[in-house]
Short mmCIF file of C-alpha atoms (C1' of nucleotides) in Angstrom, two decimals:
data_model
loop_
_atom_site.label_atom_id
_atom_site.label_comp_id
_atom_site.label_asym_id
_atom_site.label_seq_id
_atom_site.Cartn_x
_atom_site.Cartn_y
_atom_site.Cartn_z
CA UNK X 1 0.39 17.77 20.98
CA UNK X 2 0.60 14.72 18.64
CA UNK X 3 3.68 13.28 20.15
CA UNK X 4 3.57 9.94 21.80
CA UNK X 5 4.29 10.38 25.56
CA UNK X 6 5.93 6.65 24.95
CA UNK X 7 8.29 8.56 23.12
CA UNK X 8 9.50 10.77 26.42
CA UNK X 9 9.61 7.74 28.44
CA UNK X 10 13.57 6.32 29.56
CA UNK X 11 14.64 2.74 29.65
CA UNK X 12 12.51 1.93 26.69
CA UNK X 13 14.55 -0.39 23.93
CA UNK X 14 15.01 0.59 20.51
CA UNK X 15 17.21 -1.16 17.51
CA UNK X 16 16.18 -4.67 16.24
CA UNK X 17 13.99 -6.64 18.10
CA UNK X 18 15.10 -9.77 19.92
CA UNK X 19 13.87 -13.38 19.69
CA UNK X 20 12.81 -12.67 23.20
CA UNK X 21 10.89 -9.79 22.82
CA UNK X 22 9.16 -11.39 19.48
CA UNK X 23 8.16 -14.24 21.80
CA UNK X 24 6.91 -12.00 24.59
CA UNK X 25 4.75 -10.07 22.25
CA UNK X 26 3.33 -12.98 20.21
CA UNK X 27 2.14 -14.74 22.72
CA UNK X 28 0.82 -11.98 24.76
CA UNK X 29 -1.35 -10.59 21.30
CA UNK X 30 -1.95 -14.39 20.17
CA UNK X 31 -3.24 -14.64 23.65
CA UNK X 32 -5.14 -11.64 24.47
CA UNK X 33 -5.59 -9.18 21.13
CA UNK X 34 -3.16 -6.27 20.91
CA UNK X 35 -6.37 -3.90 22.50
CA UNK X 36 -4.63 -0.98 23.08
CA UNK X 37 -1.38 -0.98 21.77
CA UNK X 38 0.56 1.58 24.83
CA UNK X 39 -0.56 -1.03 27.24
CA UNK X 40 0.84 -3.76 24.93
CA UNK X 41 4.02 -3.53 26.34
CA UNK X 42 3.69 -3.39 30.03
CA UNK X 43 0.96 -6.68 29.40
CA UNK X 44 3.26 -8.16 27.69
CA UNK X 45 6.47 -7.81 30.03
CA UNK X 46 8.51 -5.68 26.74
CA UNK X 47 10.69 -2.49 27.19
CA UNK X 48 9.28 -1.04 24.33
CA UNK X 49 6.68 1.40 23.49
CA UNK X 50 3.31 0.43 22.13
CA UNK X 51 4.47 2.03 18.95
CA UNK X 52 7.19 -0.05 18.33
CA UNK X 53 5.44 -2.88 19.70
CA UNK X 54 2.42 -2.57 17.31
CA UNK X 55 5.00 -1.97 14.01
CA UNK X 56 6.78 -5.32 14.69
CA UNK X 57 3.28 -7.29 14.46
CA UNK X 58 2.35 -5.12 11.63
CA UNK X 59 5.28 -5.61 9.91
CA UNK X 60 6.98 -8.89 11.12
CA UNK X 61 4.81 -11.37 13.89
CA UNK X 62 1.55 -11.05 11.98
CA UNK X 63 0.53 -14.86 10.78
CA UNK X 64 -1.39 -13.66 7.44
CA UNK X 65 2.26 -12.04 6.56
CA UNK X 66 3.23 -13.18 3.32
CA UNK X 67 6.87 -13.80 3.15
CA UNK X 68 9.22 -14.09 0.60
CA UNK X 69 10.06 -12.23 -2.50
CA UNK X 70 7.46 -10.48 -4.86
CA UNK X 71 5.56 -12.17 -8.19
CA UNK X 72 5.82 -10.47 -10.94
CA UNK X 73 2.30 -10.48 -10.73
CA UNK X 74 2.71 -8.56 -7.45
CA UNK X 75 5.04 -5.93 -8.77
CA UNK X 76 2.99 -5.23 -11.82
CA UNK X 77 0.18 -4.81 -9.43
CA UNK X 78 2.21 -2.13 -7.18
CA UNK X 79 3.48 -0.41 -10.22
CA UNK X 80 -0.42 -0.07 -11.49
CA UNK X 81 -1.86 0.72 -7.99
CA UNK X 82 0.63 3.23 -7.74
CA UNK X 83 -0.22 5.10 -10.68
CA UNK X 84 -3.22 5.77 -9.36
CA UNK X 85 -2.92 5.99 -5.70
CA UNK X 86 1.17 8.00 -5.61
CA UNK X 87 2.81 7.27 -2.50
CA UNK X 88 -0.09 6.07 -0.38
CA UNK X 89 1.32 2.61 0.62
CA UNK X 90 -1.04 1.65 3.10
CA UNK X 91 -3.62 1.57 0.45
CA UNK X 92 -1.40 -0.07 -2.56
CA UNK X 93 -0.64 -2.68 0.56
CA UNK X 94 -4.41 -3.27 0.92
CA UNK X 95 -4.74 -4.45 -2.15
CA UNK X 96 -1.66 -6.93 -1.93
CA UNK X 97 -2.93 -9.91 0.97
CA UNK X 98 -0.02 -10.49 3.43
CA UNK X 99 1.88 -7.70 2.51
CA UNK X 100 2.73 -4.78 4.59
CA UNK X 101 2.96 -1.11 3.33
CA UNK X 102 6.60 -0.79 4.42
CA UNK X 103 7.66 -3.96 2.51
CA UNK X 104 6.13 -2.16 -0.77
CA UNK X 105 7.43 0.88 0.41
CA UNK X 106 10.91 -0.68 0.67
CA UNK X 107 10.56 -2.58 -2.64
CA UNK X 108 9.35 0.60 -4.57
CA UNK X 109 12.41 2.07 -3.42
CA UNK X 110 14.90 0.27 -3.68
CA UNK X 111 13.50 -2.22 -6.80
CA UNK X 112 10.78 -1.06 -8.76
CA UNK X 113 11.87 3.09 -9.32
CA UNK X 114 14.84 1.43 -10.73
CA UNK X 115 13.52 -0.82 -13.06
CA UNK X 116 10.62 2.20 -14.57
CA UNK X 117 13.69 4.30 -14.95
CA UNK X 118 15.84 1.64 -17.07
CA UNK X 119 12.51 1.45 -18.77
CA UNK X 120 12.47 5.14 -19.64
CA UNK X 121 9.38 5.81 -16.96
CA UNK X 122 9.52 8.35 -14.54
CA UNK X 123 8.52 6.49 -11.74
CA UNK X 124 6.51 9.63 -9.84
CA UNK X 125 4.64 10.12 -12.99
CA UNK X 126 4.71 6.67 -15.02
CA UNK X 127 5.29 9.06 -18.08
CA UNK X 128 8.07 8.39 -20.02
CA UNK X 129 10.96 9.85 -19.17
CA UNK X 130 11.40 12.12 -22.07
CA UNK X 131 7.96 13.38 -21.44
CA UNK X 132 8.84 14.18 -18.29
CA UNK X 133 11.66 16.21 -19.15
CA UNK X 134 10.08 17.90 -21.66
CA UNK X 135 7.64 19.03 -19.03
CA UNK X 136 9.95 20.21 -16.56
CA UNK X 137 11.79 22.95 -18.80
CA UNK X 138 8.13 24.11 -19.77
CA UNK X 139 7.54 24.32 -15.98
CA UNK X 140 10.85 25.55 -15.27
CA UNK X 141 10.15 28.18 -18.23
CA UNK X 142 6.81 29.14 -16.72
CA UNK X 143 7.76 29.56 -13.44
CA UNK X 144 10.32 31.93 -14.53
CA UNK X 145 7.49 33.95 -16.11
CA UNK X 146 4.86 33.41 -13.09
CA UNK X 147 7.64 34.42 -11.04
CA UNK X 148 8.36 38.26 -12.90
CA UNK X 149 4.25 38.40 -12.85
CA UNK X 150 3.48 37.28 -9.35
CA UNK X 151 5.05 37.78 -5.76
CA UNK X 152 4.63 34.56 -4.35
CA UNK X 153 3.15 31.37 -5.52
CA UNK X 154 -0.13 29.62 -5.08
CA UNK X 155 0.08 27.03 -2.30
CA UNK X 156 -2.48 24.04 -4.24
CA UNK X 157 -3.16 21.41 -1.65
CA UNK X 158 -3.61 17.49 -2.98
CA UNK X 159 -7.59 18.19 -2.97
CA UNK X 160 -7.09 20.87 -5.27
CA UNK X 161 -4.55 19.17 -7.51
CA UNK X 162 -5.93 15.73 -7.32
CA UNK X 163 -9.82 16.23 -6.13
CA UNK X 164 -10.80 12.46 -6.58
CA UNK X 165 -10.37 11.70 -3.29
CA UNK X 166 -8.96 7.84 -4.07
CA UNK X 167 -9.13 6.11 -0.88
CA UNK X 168 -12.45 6.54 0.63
CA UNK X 169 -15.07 7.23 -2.05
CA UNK X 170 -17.53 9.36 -0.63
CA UNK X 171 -20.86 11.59 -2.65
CA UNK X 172 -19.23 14.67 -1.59
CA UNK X 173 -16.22 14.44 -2.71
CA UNK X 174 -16.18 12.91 -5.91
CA UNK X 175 -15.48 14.60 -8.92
CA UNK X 176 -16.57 13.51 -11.91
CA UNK X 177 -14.09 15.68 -14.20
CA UNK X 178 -11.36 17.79 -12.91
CA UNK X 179 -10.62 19.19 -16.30
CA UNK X 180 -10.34 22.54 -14.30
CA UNK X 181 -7.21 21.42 -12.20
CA UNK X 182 -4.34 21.61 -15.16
CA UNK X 183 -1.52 22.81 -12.79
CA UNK X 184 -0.09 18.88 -12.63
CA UNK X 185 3.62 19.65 -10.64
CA UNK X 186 5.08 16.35 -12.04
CA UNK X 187 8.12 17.25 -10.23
CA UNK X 188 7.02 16.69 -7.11
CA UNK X 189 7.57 13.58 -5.77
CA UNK X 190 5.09 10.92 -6.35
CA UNK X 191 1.62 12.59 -7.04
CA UNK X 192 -0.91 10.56 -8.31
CA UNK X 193 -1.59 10.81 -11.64
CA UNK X 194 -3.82 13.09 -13.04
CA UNK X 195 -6.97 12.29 -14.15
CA UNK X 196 -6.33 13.23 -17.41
CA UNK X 197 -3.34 11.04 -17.56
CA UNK X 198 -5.54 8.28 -16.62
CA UNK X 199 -7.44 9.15 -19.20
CA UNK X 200 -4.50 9.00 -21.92
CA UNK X 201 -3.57 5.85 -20.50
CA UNK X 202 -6.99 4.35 -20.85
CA UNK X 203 -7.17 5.90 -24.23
CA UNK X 204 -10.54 7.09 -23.25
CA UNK X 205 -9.80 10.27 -25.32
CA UNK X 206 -11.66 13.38 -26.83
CA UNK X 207 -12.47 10.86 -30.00
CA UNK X 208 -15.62 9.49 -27.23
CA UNK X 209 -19.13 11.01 -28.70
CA UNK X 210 -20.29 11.73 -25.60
CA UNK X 211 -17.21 14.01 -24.41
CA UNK X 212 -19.27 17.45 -24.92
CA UNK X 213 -20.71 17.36 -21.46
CA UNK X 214 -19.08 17.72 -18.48
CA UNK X 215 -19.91 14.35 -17.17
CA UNK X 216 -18.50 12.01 -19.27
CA UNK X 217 -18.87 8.06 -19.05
CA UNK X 218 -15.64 7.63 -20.32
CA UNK X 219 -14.04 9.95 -17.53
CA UNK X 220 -15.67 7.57 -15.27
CA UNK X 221 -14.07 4.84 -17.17
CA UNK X 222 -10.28 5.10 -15.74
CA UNK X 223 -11.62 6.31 -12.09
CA UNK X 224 -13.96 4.14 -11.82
CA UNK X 225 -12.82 1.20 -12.92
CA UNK X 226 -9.75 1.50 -10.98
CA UNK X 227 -12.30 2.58 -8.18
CA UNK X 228 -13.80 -0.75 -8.19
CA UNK X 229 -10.66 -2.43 -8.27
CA UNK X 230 -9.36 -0.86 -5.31
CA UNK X 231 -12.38 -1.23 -3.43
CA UNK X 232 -13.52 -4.78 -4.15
CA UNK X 233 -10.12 -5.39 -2.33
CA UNK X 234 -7.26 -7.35 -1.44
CA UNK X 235 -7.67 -10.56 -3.94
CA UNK X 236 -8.81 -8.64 -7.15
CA UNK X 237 -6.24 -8.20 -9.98
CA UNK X 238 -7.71 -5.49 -12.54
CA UNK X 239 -7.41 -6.17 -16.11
CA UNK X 240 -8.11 -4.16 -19.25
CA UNK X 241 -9.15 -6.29 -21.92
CA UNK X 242 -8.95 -5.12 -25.44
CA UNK X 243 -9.76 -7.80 -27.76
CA UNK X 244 -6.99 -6.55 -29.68
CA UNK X 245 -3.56 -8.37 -29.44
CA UNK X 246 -1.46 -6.09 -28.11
CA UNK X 247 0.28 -3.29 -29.78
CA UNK X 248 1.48 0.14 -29.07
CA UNK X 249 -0.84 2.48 -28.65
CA UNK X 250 -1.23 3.80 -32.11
CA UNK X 251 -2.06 7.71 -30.54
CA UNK X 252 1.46 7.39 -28.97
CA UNK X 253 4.11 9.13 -30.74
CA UNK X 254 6.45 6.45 -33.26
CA UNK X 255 9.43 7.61 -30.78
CA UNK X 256 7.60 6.43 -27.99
CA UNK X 257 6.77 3.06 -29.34
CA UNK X 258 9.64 1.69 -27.17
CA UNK X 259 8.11 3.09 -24.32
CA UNK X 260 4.61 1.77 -24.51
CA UNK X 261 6.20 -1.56 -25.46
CA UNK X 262 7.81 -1.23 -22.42
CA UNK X 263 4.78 -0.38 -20.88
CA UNK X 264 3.07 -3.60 -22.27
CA UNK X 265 5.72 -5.84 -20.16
CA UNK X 266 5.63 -3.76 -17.11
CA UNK X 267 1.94 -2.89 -17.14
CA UNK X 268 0.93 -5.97 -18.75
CA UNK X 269 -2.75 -5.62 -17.68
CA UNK X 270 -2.76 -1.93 -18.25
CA UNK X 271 -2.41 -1.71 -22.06
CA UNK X 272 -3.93 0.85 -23.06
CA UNK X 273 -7.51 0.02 -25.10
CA UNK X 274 -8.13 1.65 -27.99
CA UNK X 275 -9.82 5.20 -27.72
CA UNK X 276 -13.41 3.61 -27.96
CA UNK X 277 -16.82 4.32 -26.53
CA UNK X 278 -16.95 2.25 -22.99
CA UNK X 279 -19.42 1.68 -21.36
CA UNK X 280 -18.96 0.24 -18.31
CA UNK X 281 -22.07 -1.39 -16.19
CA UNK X 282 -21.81 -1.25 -12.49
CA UNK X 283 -23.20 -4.36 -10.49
CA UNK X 284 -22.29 -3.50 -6.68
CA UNK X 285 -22.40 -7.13 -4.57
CA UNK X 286 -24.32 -7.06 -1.62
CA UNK X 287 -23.10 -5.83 1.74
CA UNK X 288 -23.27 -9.35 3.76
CA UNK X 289 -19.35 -9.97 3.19
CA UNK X 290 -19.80 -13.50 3.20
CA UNK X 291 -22.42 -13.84 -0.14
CA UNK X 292 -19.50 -11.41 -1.65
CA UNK X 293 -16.83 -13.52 -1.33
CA UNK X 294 -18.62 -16.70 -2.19
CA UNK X 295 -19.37 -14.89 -4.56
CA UNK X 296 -16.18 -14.38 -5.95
CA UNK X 297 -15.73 -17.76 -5.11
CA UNK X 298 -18.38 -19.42 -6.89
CA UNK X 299 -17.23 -17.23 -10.37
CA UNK X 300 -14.24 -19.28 -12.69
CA UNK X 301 -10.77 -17.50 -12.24
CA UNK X 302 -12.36 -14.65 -14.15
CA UNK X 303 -15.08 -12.63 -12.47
CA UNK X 304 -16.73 -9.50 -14.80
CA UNK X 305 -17.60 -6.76 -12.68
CA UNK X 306 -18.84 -4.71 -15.81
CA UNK X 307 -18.03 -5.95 -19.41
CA UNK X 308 -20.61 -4.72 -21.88
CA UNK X 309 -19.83 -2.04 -24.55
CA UNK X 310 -23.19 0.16 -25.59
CA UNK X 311 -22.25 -0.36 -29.41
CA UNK X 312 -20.46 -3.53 -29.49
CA UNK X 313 -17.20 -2.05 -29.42
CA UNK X 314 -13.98 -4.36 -28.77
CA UNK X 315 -13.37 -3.18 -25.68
CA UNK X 316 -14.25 -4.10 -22.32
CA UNK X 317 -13.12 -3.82 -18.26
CA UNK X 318 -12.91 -6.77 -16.66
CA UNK X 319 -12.11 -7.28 -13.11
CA UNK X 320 -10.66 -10.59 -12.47
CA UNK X 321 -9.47 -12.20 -9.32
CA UNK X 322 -6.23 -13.57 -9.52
CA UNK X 323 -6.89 -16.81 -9.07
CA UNK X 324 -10.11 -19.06 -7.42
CA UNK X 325 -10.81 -18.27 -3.83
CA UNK X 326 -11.81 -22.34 -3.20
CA UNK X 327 -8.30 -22.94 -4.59
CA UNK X 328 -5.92 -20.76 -2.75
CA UNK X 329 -7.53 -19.46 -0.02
CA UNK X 330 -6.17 -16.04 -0.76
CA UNK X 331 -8.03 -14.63 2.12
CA UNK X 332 -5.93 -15.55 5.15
CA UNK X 333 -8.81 -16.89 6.83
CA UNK X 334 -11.62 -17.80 5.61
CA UNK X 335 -14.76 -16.20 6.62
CA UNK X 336 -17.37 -18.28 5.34
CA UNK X 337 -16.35 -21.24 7.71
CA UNK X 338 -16.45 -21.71 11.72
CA UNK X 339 -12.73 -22.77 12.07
CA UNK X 340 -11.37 -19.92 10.89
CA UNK X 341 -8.23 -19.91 12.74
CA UNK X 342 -6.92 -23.53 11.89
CA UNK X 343 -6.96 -22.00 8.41
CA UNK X 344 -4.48 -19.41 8.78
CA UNK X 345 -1.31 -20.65 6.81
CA UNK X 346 1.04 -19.42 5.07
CA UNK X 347 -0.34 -17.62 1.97
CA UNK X 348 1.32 -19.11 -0.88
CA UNK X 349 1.82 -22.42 1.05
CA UNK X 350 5.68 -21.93 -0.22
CA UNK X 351 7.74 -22.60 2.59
CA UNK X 352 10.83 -22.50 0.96
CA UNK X 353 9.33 -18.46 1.03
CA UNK X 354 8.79 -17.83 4.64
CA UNK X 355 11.76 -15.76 6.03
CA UNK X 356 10.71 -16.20 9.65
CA UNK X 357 13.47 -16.42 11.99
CA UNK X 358 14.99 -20.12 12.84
CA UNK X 359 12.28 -20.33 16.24
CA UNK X 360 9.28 -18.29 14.48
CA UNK X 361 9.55 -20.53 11.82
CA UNK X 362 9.34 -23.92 13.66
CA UNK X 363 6.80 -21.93 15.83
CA UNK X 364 4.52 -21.27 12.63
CA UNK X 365 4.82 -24.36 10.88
CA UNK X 366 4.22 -26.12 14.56
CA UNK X 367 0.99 -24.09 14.63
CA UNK X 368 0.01 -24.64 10.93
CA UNK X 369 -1.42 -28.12 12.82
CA UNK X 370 -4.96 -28.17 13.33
CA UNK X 371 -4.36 -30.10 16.52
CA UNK X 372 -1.18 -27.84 17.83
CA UNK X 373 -1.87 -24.06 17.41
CA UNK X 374 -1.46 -20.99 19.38
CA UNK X 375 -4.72 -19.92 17.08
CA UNK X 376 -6.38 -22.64 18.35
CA UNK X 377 -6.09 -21.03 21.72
CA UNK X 378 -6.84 -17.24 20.54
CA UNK X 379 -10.27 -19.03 19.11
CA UNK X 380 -11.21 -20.17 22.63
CA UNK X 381 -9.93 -17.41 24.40
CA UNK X 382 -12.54 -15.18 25.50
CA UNK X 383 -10.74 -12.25 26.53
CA UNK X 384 -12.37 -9.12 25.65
CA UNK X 385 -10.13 -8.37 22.82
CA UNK X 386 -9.25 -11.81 21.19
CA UNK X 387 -13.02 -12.18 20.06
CA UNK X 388 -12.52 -12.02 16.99
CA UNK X 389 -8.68 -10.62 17.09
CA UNK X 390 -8.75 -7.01 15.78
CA UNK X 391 -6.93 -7.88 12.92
CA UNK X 392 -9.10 -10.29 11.44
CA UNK X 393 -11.61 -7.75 11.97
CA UNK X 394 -9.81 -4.54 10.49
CA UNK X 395 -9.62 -6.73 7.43
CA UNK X 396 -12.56 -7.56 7.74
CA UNK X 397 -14.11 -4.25 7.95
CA UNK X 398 -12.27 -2.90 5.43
CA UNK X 399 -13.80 -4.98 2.82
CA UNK X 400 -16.96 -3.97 3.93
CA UNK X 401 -16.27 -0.16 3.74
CA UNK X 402 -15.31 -1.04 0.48
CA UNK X 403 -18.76 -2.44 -0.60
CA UNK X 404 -20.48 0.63 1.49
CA UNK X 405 -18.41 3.52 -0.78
CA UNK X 406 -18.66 1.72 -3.74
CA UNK X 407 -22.44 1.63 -2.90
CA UNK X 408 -22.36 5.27 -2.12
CA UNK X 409 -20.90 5.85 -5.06
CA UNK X 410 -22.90 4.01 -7.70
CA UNK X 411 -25.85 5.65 -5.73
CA UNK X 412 -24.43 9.40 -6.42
CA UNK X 413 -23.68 8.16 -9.88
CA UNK X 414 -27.09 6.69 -10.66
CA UNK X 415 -27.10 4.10 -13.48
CA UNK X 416 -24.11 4.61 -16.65
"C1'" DA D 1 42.48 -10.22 2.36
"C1'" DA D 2 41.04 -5.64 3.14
"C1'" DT D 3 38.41 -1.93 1.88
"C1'" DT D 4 34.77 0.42 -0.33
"C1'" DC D 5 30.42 0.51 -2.45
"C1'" DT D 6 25.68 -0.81 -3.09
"C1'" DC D 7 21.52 -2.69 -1.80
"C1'" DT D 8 17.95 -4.35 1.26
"C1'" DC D 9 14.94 -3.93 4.86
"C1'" DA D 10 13.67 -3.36 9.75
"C1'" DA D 11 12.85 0.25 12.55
"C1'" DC D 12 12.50 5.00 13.87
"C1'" DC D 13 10.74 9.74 13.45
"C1'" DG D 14 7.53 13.19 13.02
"C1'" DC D 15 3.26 14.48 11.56
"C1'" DC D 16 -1.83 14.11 11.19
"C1'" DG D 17 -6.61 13.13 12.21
"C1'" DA D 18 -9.68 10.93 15.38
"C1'" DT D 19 -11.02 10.15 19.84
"C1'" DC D 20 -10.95 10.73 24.68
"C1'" DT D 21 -10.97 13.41 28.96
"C1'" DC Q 1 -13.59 23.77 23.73
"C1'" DA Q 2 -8.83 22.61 24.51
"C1'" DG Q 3 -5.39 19.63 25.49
"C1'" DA Q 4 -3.90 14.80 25.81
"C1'" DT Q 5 -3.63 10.43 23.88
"C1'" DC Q 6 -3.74 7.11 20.39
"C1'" DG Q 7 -3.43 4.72 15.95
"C1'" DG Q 8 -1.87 5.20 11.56
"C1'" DC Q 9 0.85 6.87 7.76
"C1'" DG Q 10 4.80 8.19 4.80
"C1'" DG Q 11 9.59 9.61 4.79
"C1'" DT Q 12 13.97 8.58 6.34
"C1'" DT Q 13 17.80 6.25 8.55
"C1'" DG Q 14 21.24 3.00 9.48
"C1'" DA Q 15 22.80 -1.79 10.29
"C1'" DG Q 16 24.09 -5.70 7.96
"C1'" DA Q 17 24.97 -8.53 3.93
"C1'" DG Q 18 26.84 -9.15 -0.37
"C1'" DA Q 19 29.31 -7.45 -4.48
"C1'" DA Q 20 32.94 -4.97 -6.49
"C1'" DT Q 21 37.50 -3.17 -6.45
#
DNA sequence: AATTCTCTCAACCGCCGATCT
DNA sequence: CAGATCGGCGGTTGAGAGAAT
């Protein structure tokens, strides 16, 4: 069970794909939709599987790809989405427009662990490295002991270790504080970060006055916050404005004052506020997904999704898209307009950037013509999959889930 | 110039949950 | 209800390019 029969089946190709077969399998999902991805190949005359057919659009022959190498801005993005979300890449890719989960994947790997480590961060935990180590001998100390005292250890599943469930906020199974889960294996590779280390990092610490109850604004603060980030999607860059020029974080120990400098150039939108009562107030857009993103649009290159303080304190969240809608049509296509296709470009209008292949690339800048494009034809195709293509529609629909749990959410919550 | 090493990245593999039959 | 199928995900691999020796 599980297995793909594609996978049994003889004759099928494997290795790197040809121009050929990229042609084939353009035009036949440019033409037609992908629909169901096993019948992909035989439709589209490919010895492949549907699998492998549906990972090269994914990952190579989809137009909203962005190509080229990563911002800065991109990196420090991935570096902060992963401290919340671990290794889930398809979700840190949602949150990065035109690129794929494997290309973060791949630059994680081979880029960004390196970098947090010549940094002094662990880059599983985004604790400094020392920390880290200091951790592992307690654990390694403990274990020992747990070990004489008990048989066999405690299988703790992510629920249990991590209960906010990140990706889909749901009633049921949000936590508000998970003070009770303390076992944080920081060994392991790539677990989110726990709450409580969100909390640190925030600086949303025990100082708060409200922290006696078990439902504390603040522990909101760094889940939620981050919540709303991840949810109001793809173009939103999160920010942590402290009115305070930046400086270590003063509840950091002085031999870690490297570190969180460190921390101030690689998480330069995650400096740590001061401990201070926030407050944040939750305005949730309304579902129609085109008011949101006019929405967005109509705001200046700064957007508050919740900014006040209850007693005037210096801090504040902001939520800010990275730059005007109107002026970069981050959104591959834009959904507020009828000719949605002709719009799709590439994303950073960069050329120089695109690393299509020598015919792909003539192809795509051919079809970046209003008056000459293959997505010209896929808007006046009617075939029962090309109406809108599925893509447009996954990303579509996965802003709008994003607006329905947030929704949820806020609802469970009631008012902060 | 030849060899080895390192790095990048496309693609594969195996698993899982959802859906279909 | 059980098995089959599918789409999706994260981990891993290996080819190729470039750097170092």
């Amino acid at each position: 069970m599980g297995r793909h029969s594609c996978c049994f089946e003889q004759k099928l190709r494997k290795g790197l794909w040809s121009p050929e077969e990229d042609e084939k399998l353009l035009g036949h999902i440019t033409k037609y939709g992908h629909g169901c991805w096993s019948s992909v190949p035989k439709l589209a005359g490919l010895q492949r599987c549907g699998k492998s057919c549906r990972l090269r659009w994914i990952n190579y022959l989809r137009p909203d790809l962005k190509r080229g190498a990563f911002s800065q801005q991109e990196e420090n993005l991935i570096i902060e989405l992963h401290a919340v979300l671990g290794n889930r890449w398809s979700q840190i890719a949602a949150q990065l427009p035109g690129r794929t989960d494997n290309e973060i994947k791949n630059l994680w790997n081979s880029c960004i662990k390196k970098k947090l480590r010549q940094g002094g961060i662990d880059p599983n935990t985004h604790k400094p490295l020392s920390e880290v180590a200091k951790e592992e001998e307690k654990q390694l100390t403990s274990q020992k002991n747990n070990e004489l005292s008990k048989p066999k250890p405690q299988m703790v599943s992510m629920e249990q270790q991590y209960p906010v469930e990140v990706s889909s906020v749901t009633t049921s199974k949000v936590i508000i504080n998970n003070k009770s889960t303390s076992t944080n294996n920081m060994t392991t590779s790539a677990p989110p970060p726990t709450h409580e280390f969100l909390l640190e990092r925030f600086g949303a610490s025990n100082e708060s006055p409200t922290t006696t109850t078990s439902c504390r604004p603040c522990d909101l603060v760094g889940y939620f916050s981050f919540q709303q980030l991840l949810n109001y999607g793809s173009n939103i860059g999160l920010s942590i404005n402290h009115h305070h020029h930046h400086h270590p974080n003063p509840n950091l120990p002085k031999s870690d004052a490297m570190i969180s400098e460190f921390n101030s150039a690689v998480y330069p939108s995650l400096s740590p506020p001061t401990p201070a009562e926030i407050k944040p107030t939750i305005s949730i857009p309304p579902l129609d997904n085109n008011s949101f993103y006019r929405g967005w649009e109509a705001g200046t290159s700064s957007n508050n999704m919740s900014s006040s303080s209850s007693n005037g304190s210096n801090c504040s969240f902001e939520l800010q898209s990275n730059c005007s809608l109107s002026e970069n049509n981050l959104f591959p296509w834009d959904l507020t307009t009828t000719d949605k296709e002709v719009q799709i470009q590439a994303l950073d209008g960069d050329t120089n950037n695109i690393k299509w292949s020598g015919y792909l690339h003539s192809q795509f800048l051919m079809n970046q013509n209003p008056h000459n494009t293959i997505y010209n034809e896929m808007k006046s195709e009617t075939t029962p999959f090309s109406n809108p293509p599925a893509w447009q529609l996954n990303h579509q629909n996965q802003h709008q889930q994003s607006i329905q749990d947030l929704q949820r959410l806020a609802a469970a919550i009631g008012p902060i």
